[in-house]
Structure formats: structure tokens, C-alpha cells
mmCIF file of C-alpha atoms in Angstrom:
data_model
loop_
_atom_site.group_PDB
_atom_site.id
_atom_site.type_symbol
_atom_site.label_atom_id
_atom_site.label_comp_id
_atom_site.label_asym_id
_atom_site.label_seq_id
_atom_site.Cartn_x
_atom_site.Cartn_y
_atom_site.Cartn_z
ATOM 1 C CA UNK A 1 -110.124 186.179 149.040
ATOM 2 C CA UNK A 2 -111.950 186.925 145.434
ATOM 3 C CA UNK A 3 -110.216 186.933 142.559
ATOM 4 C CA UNK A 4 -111.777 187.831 138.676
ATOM 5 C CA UNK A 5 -108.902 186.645 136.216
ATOM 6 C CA UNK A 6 -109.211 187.282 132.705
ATOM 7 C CA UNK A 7 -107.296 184.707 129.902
ATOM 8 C CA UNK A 8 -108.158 181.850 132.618
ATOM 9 C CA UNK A 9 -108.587 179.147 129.584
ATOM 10 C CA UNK A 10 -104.886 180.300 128.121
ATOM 11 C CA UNK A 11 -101.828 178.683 128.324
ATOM 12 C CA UNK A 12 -100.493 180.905 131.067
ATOM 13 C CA UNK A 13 -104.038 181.092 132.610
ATOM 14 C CA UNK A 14 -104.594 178.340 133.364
ATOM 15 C CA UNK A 15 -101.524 177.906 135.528
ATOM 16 C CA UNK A 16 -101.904 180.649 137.195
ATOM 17 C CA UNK A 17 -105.348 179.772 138.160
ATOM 18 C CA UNK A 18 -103.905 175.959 139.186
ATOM 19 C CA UNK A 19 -101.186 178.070 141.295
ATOM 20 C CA UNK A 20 -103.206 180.328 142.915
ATOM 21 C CA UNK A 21 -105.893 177.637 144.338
ATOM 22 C CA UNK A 22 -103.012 175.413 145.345
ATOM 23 C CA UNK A 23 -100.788 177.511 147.067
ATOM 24 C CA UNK A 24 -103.621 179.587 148.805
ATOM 25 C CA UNK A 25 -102.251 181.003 151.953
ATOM 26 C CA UNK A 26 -106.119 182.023 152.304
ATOM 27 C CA UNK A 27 -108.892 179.809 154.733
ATOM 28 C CA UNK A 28 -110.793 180.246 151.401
ATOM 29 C CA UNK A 29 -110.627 181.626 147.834
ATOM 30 C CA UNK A 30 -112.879 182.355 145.468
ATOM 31 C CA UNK A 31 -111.942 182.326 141.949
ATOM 32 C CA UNK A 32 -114.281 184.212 139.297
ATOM 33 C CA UNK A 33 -112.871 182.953 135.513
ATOM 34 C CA UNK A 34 -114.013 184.820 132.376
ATOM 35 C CA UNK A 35 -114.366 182.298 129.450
ATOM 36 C CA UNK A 36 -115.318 183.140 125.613
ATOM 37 C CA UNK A 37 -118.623 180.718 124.808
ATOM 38 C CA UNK A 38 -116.103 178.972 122.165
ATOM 39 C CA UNK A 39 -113.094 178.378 124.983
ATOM 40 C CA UNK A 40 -112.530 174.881 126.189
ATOM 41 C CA UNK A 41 -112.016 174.866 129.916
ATOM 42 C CA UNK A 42 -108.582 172.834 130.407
ATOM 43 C CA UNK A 43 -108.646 169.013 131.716
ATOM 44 C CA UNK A 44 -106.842 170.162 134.960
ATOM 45 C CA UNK A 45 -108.768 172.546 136.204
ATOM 46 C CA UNK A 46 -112.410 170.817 135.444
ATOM 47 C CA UNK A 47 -112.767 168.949 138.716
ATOM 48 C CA UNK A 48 -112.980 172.208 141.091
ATOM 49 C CA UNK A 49 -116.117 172.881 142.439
ATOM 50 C CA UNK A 50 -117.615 176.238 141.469
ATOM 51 C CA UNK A 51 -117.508 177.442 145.341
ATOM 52 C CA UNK A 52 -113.594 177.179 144.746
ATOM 53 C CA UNK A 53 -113.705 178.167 140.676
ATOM 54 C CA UNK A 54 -116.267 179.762 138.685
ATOM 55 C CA UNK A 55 -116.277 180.082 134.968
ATOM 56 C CA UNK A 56 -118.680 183.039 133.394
ATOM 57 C CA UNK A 57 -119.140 184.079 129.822
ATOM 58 C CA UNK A 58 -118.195 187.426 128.631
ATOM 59 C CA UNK A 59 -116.807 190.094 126.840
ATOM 60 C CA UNK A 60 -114.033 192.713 127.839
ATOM 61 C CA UNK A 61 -115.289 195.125 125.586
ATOM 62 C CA UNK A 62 -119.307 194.806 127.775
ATOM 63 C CA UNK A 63 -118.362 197.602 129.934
ATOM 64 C CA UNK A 64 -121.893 196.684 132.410
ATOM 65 C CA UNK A 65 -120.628 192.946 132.558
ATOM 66 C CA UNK A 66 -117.680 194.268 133.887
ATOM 67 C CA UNK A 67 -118.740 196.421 136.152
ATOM 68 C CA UNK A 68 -121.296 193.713 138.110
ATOM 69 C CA UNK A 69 -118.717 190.683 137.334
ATOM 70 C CA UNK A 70 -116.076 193.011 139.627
ATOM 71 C CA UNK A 71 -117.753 193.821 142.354
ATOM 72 C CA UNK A 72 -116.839 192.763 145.214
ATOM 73 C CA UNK A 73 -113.625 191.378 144.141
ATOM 74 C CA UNK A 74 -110.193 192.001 145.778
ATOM 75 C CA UNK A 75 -107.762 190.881 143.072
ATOM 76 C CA UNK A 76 -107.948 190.824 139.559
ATOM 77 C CA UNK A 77 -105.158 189.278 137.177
ATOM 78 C CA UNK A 78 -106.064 190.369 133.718
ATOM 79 C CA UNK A 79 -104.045 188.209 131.203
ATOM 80 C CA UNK A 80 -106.365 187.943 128.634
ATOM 81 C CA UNK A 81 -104.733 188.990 125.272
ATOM 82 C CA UNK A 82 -104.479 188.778 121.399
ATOM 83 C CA UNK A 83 -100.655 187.824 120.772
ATOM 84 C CA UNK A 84 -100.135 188.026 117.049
ATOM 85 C CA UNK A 85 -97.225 188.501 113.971
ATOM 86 C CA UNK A 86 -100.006 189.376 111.279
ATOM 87 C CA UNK A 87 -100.813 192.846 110.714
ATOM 88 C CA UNK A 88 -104.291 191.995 109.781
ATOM 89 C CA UNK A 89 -104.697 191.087 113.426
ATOM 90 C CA UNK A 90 -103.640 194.873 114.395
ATOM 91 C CA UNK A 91 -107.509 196.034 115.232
ATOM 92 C CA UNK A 92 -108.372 192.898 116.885
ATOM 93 C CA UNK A 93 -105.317 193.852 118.946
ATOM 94 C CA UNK A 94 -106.049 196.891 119.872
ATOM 95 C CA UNK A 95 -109.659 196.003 120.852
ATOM 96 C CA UNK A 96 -109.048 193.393 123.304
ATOM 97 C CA UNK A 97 -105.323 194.634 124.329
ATOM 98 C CA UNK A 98 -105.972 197.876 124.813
ATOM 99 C CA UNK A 99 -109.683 198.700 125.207
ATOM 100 C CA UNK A 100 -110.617 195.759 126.715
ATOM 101 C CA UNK A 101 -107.557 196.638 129.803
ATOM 102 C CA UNK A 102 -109.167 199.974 129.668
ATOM 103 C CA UNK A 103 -112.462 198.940 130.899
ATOM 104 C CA UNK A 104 -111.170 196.915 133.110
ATOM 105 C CA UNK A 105 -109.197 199.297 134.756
ATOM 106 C CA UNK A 106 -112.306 201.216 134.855
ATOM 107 C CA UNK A 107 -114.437 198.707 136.742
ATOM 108 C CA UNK A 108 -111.701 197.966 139.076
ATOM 109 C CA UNK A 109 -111.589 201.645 140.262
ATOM 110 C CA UNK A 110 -115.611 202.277 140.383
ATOM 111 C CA UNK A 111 -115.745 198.453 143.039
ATOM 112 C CA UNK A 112 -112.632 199.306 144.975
ATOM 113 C CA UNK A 113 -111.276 196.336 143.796
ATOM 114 C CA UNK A 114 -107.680 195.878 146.362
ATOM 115 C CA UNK A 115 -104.733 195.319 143.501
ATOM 116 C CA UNK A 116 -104.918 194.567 139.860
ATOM 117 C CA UNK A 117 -102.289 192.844 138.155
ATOM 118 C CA UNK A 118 -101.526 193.272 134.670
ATOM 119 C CA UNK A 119 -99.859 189.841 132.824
ATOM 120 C CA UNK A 120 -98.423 192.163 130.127
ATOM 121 C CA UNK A 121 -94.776 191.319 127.569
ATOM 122 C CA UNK A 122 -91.308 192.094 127.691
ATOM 123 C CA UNK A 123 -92.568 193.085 124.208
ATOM 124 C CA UNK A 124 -94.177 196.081 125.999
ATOM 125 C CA UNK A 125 -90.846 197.389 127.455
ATOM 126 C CA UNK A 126 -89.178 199.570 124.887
ATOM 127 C CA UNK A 127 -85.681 200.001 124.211
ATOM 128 C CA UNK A 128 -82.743 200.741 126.185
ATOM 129 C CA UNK A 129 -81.198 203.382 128.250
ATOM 130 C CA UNK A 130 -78.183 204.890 125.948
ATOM 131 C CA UNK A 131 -75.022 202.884 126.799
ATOM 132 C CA UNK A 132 -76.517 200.015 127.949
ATOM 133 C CA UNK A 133 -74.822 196.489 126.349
ATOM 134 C CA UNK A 134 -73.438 193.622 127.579
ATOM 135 C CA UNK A 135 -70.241 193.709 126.124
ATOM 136 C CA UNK A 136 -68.921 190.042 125.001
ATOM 137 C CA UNK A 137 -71.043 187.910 126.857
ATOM 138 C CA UNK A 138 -70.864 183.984 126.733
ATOM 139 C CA UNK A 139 -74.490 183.053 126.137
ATOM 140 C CA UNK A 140 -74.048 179.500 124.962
ATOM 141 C CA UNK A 141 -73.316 176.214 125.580
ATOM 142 C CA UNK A 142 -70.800 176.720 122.525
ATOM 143 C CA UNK A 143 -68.867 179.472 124.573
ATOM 144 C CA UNK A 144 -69.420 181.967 121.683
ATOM 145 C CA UNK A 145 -69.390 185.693 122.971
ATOM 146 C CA UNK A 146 -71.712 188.150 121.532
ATOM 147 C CA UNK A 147 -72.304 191.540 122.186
ATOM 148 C CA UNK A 148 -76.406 191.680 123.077
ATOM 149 C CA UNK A 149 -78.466 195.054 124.435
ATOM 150 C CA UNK A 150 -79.629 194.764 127.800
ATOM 151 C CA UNK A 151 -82.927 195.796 128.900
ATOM 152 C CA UNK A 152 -84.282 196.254 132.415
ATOM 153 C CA UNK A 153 -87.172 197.804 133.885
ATOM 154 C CA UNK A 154 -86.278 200.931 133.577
ATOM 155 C CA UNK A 155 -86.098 200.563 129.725
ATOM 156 C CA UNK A 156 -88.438 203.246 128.343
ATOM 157 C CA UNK A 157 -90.695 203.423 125.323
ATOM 158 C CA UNK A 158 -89.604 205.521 122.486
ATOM 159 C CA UNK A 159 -92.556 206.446 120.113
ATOM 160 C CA UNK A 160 -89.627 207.442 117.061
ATOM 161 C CA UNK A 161 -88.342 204.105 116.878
ATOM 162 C CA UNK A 162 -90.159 202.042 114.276
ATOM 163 C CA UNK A 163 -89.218 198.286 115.035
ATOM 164 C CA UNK A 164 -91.731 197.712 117.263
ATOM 165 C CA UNK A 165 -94.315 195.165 116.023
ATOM 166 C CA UNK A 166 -98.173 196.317 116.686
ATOM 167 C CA UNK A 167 -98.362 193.594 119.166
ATOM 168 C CA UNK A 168 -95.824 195.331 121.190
ATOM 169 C CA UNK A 169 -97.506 198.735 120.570
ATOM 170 C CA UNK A 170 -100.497 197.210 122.026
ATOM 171 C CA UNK A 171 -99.073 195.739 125.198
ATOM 172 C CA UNK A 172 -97.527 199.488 125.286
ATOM 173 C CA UNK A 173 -100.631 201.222 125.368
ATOM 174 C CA UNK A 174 -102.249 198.507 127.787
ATOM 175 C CA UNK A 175 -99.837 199.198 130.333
ATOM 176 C CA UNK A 176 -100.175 202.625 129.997
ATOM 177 C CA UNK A 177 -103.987 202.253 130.884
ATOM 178 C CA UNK A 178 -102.617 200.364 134.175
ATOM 179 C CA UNK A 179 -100.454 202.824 135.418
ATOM 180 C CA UNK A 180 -103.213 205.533 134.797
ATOM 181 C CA UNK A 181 -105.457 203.344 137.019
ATOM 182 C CA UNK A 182 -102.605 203.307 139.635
ATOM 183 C CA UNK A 183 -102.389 207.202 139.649
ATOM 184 C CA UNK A 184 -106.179 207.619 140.279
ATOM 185 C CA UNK A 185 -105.517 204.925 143.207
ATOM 186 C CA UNK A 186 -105.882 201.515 142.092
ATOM 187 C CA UNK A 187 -102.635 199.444 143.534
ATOM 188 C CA UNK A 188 -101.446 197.723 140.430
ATOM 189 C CA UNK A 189 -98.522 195.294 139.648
ATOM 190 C CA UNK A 190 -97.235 194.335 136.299
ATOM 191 C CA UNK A 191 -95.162 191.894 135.329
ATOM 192 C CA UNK A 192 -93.421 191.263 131.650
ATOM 193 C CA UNK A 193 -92.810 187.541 130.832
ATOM 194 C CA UNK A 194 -90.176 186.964 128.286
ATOM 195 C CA UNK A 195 -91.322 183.939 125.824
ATOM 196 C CA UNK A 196 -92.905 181.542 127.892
ATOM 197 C CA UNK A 197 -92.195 177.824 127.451
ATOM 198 C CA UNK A 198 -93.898 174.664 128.900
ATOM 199 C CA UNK A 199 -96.779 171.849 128.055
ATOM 200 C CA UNK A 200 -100.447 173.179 126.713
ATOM 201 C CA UNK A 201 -102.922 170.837 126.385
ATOM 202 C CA UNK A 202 -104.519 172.773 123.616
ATOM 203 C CA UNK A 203 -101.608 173.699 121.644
ATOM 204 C CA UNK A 204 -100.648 177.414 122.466
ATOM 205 C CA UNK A 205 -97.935 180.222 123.034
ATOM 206 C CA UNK A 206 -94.512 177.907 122.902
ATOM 207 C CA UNK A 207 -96.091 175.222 121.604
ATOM 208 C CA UNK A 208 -96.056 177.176 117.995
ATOM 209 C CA UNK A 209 -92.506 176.582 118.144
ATOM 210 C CA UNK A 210 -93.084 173.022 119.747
ATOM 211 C CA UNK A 211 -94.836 172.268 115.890
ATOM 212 C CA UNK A 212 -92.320 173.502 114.239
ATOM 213 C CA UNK A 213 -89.455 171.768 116.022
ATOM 214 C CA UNK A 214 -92.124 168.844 115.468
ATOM 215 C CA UNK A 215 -92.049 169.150 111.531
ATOM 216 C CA UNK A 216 -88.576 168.824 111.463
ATOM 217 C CA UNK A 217 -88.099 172.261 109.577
ATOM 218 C CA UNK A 218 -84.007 172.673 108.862
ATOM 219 C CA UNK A 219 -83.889 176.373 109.964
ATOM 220 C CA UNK A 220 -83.106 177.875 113.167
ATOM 221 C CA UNK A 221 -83.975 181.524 114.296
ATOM 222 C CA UNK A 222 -80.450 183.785 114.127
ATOM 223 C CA UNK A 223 -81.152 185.616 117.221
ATOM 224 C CA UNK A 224 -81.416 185.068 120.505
ATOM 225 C CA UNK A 225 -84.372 183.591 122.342
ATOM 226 C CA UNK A 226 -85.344 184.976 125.986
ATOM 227 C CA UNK A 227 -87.109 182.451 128.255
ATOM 228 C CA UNK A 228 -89.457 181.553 131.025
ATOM 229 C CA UNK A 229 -90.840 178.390 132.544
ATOM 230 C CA UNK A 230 -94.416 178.593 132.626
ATOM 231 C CA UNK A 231 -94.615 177.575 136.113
ATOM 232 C CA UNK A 232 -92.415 179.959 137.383
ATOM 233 C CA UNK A 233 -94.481 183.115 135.778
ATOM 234 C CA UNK A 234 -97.620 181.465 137.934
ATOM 235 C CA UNK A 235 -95.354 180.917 141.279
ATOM 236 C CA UNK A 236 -93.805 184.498 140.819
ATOM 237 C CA UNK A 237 -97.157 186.415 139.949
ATOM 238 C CA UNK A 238 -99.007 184.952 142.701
ATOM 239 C CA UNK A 239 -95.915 185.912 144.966
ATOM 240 C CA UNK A 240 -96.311 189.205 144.122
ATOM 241 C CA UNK A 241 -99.976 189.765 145.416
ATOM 242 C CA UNK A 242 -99.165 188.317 148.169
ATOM 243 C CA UNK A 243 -97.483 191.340 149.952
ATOM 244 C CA UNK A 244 -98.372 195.138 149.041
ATOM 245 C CA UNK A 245 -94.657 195.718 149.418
ATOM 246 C CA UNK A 246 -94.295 194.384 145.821
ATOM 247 C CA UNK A 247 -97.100 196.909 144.306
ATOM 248 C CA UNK A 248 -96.685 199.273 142.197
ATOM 249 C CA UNK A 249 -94.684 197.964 140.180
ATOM 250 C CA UNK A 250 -93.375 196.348 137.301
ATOM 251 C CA UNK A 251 -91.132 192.987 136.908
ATOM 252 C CA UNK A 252 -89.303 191.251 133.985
ATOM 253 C CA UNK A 253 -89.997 187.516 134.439
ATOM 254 C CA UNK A 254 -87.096 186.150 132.300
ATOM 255 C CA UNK A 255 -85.223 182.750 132.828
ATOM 256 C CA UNK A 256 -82.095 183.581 130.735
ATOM 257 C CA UNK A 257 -80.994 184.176 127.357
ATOM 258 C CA UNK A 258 -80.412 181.571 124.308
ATOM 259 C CA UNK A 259 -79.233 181.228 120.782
ATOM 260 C CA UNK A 260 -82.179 179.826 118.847
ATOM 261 C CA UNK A 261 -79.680 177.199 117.791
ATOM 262 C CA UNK A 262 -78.971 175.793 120.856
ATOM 263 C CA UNK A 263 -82.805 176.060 122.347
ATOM 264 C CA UNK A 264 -84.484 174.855 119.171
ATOM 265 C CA UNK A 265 -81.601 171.427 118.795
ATOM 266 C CA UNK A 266 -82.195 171.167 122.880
ATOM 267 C CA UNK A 267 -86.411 170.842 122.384
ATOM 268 C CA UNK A 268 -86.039 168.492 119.441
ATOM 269 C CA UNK A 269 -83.695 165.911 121.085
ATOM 270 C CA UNK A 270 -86.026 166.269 124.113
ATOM 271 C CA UNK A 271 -89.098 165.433 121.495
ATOM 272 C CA UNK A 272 -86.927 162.959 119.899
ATOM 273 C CA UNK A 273 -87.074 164.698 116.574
ATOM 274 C CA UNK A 274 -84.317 165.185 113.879
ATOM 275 C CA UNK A 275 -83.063 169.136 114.956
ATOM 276 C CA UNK A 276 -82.979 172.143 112.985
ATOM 277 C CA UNK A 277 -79.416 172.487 111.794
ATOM 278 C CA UNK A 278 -79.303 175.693 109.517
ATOM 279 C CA UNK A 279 -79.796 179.450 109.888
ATOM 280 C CA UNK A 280 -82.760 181.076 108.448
ATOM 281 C CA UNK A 281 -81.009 182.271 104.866
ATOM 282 C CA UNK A 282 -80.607 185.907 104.358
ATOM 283 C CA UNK A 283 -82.607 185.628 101.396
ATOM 284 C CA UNK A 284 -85.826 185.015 103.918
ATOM 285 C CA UNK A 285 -85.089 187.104 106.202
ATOM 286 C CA UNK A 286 -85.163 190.227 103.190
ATOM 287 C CA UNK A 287 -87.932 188.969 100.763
ATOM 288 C CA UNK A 288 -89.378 185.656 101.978
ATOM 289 C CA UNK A 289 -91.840 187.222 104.342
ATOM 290 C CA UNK A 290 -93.274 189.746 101.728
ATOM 291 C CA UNK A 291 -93.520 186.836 98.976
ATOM 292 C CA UNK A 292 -95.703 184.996 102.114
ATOM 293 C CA UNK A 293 -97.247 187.814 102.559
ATOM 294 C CA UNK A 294 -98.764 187.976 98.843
ATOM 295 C CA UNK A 295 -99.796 184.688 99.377
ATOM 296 C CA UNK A 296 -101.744 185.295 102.645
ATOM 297 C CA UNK A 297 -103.466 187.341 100.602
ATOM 298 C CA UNK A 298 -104.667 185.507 97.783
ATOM 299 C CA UNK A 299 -105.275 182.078 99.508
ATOM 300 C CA UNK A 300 -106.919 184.062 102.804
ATOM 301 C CA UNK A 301 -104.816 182.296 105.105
ATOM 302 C CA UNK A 302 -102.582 183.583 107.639
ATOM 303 C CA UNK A 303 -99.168 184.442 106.739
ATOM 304 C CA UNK A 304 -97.172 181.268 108.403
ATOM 305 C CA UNK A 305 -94.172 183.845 108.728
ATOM 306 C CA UNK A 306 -94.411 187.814 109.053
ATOM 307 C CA UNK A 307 -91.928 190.662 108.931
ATOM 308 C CA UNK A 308 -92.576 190.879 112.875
ATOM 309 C CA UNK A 309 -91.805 187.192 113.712
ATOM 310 C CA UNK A 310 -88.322 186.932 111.027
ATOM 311 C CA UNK A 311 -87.615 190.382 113.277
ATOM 312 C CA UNK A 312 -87.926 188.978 116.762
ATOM 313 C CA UNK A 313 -86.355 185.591 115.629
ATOM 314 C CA UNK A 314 -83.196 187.634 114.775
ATOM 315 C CA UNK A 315 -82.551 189.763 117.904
ATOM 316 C CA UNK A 316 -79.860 189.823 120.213
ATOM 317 C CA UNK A 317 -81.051 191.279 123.271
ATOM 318 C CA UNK A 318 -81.292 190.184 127.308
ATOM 319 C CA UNK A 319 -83.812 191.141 129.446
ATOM 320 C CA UNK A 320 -82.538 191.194 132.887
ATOM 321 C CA UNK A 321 -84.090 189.134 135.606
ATOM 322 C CA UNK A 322 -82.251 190.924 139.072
ATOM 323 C CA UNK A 323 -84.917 192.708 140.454
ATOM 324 C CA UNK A 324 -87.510 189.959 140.568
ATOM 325 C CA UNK A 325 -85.052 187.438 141.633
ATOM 326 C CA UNK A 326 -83.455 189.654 144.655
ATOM 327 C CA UNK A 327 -87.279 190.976 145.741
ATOM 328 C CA UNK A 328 -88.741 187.231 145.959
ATOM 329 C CA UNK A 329 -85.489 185.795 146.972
ATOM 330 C CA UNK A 330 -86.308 183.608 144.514
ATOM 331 C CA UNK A 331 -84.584 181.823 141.361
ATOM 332 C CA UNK A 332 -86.035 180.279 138.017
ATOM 333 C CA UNK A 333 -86.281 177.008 136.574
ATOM 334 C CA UNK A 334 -83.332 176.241 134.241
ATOM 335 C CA UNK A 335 -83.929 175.970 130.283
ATOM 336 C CA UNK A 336 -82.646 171.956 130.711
ATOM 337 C CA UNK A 337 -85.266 171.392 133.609
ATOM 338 C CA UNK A 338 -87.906 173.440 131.651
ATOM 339 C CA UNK A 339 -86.872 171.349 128.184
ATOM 340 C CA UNK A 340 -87.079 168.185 129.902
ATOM 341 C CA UNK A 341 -90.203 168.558 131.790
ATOM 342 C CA UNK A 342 -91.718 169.402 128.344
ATOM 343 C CA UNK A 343 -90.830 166.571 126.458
ATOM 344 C CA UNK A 344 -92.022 164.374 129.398
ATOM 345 C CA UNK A 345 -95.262 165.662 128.997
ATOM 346 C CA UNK A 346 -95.510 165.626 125.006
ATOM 347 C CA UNK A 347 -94.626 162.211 125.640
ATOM 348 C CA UNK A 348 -97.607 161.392 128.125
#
């Protein structure tokens, strides 16, 4: 079995890769990894031959690379991504996000390549169906009840609301070139990871919040915090390849649903730092970010918090996690097992 996967040196793809080589249900597989000439390959997956792994340089946006890189191929997982707050990233974004999944849909459908999955964001799901909230839920440890919206999968994008951050937008239009590759006859499978925690060697995705807990920062996020072990997006995409009973479709991979002030408290005890013990003050959340913002400007640095990021930090929404658990059979990793294992290995 081939395999071309895209974001292979990233924090999710490179246990994905680790997944699919280890759990191979296949006499062989053959995995084809595109790298940036500036990517480190991670420690862990350095030791497998290149019969078993091969890492090649090049660029999503090289339409002929991708057309010779893909044939032959019978799976692609395409994770690469740009995941960023700042608007000045918003181009960037929409280069890599969404042209760079274009062409690859593209050379997937001129080789015949068998399914391509698309490692896209709960970010990418839109809002709501009218009516749809969980009414009073208990959602922490504290038994506090709070009224949160519920998405699902059949939440669907709606170009008049204007909260969505360009990221998002992005991840939108990506998905949109997938399920335009599925209608010309490309079996496709997407699935939406909520905010993905675990251990990266290199310092990436959750371990932006890992720092911060690290700094010992007094401020907590108001809103709620949707999570995913790392492990189990790996185990649960390569599930869903496995069998083309699962195709054509899209899954919310989504461990549960916590108050930034019980996750961020539950890492720092777990990293043996002093926890954040304070809400982000209303006077942030309305001018802090544009005063930042002024200052990103002058000094040329990125803005250490956005409009985007105080946004996301504040919302109170669940994503639900039913269909992938009752079509896999299949359950996730708890946030005290996923905490745990994390500050083992920030330990190490």
C-alpha cells in the first residue's frame, strides 16, 4: 500500500505517519513524506528505512511535482497547513490552505489515486443548525451548568456571519476543494480535529499553550476549550481508510469539552507549575488585542495575542463526537490520561 502524506514533519504528522507504519494491516507499506528543505525530520521517525519511509522536498503550490510525486499512490493524507491568529498571515493561508489542497486534489484525480483524506479543523465547520443548544449542561469538574451551542457534522457554513477567523475561512474553502474532487470521483474522507493536545518534540500546535502554562501567566481563557488526544486523531484517521464504508465523509474528532480554567490549572499541576488563577479581564478582551496589535506593527513582530485567538479563547461551544465514536466503535482518551501522559513526557 502507497501512501503520499503531506504535513509529515508536524505535530499531528508525524503521528500519523508513526501510526500508520505500526499498525499496518498491509504485508508492506510504502510511505512517500513531503518535507520543506528547512523541516527537521522528528527523532522518532528517523530510524525507518526509506523502503518503509521516504522523505522528498517540495512545494504544494509545484503543480508538476505533484503530479509525478502522486503517481502511483493509493492514499494520500494531506495535513499540511498554515494554522494562524495574525491577519498578516491571511495570504500565506490561503496559498498553502487552499491552493496548495487544490492541486492536490488535482493530481490525485489525473493518477487515480484510491482515497484522499483531508486532516482539515472543527474551525472549518460553520455554525449551527437553528435551535441547536445544549441547554444547562455540567461541563466541569466544578459542576457549573452552562448553556453552550452544539455543533455536529451537519453544521453548515454561513458566508453572512462575520466571526469566523481567516484561518477558518481557509480550512472552509479547502474542504470545499475536497468535496469537489469527490464529485468528479475521487473517494475522499475528512475529518475535523478539535484542538489537539499531546507532546511535540519541536514545540508545536498545543504546545503554544504548553509555554504559556509554562510562564506562569495569571490568566485563563473564559471560554470553553474542545479537545483531542493526539494519538487518538492518528488511531481514528488511519481507521477510517481502512474500510471504504467510512468514505465520503466527514468526522468531528473531539474528546470532550472544558472550561479553560479547569484544563489550563489541570496542565500546570501536571508540569508542576504555579496555575493560572484569573480570567482574562474584560478590558483585554475589548482593547488589549488592538493596543498589541499597534505594537506588532511597529516592532515587526507577531502580535503575541490577536482579535481571533481572545475570540476562540472565549467561546462556549461543543462539538459533538457521536458519529465517529458509534462508526469505529471506538472511544477517546480522557483529558486526565491525555494531561498526564503529557507532563510525563515534558518531564523526560
Amino acid at each position: 500500500m502507497n501512501y503520499f502524506i503531506t504535513g509529515a514533519t508536524g505535530f499531528l504528522g508525524n503521528y500519523l505517519v508513526e501510526e500508520l507504519i505500526t499498525r499496518s494491516q498491509e504485508n508492506s507499506i510504502k510511505i512517500i513524506a513531503l518535507k520543506r528543505a528547512n523541516s527537521k525530520i522528528p527523532t522518532k521517525l528517523q530510524s525507518y528505512p526509506s523502503s518503509v519511509l521516504e522523505w522528498v522536498e517540495g512545494d504544494l503550490l509545484d503543480v508538476v511535482f505533484l503530479d509525478k510525486i502522486t503517481k502511483g499512490m493509493d492514499r494520500i493524507i494531506h495535513g499540511a497547513a498554515i494554522v494562524s491568529f495574525d491577519p498578516r498571515d491571511k495570504n500565506e493561508m490561503q496559498q498553502t490552505n487552499v491552493e496548495g489542497t487544490k492541486n492536490i486534489i488535482n493530481a490525485a484525480l489525473a493518477n487515480n489515486v484510491k482515497v484522499f483524506c483531508q486532516i482539515s479543523s472543527i474551525a472549518a465547520l460553520g455554525q449551527p443548525l437553528e435551535g441547536q443548544k445544549v441547554q444547562n449542561l455540567k461541563i466541569n469538574a466544578n459542576n457549573n451548568k452552562n448553556e453552550l451551542t452544539f455543533i455536529d457534522e451537519k453544521a453548515r457554513w454561513t458566508p453572512e456571519y462575520t466571526g469566523f477567523s481567516a484561518y477558518a475561512f481557509t480550512k472552509h474553502l479547502a474542504e470545499l476543494e475536497v468535496w469537489r474532487g469527490q464529485a468528479e470521483g475521487l473517494d475522499v474522507v475528512i475529518v475535523n480535529p478539535s484542538f489537539i493536545l499531546g507532546y511535540d518534540e519541536n514545540g508545536r500546535s498545543s504546545t503554544v499553550l504548553i509555554d504559556y502554562i509554562k510562564s506562569e501567566k495569571p490568566y485563563y481563557g473564559s471560554g470553553f476549550s474542545n479537545f483531542v488526544d493526539v494519538r487518538d486523531v492518528a488511531k481514528m484517521t488511519n481507521l477510517l481508510l481502512q474500510d471504504k464504508k467510512y468514505y465520503n465523509e466527514r468526522y468531528i474528532l473531539n474528546g470532550g469539552t472544558v472550561a479553560y480554567s479547569e484544563l489550563m490549572p489541570k496542565i500546570a499541576v501536571a508540569l508542576n507549575k504555579k496555575p493560572p488563577y484569573k480570567p482574562i479581564p474584560n478590558w483585554i478582551n475589548k482593547y488589549g488585542w488592538r493596543l498589541i496589535k499597534i505594537w506588532s506593527f511597529i516592532s515587526g513582530k507577531p502580535p503575541i495575542i490577536t482579535k481571533d485567538s481572545l475570540e476562540s479563547a472565549g467561546r462556549t461551544t461543543t462539538y459533538s463526537n457521536q458519529k465517529i465514536k458509534n462508526k469505529l466503535d471506538i472511544d477517546f482518551r480522557s483529558l486526565e490520561e491525555t494531561v498526564e501522559w503529557i507532563g510525563e513526557k515534558y518531564k523526560m
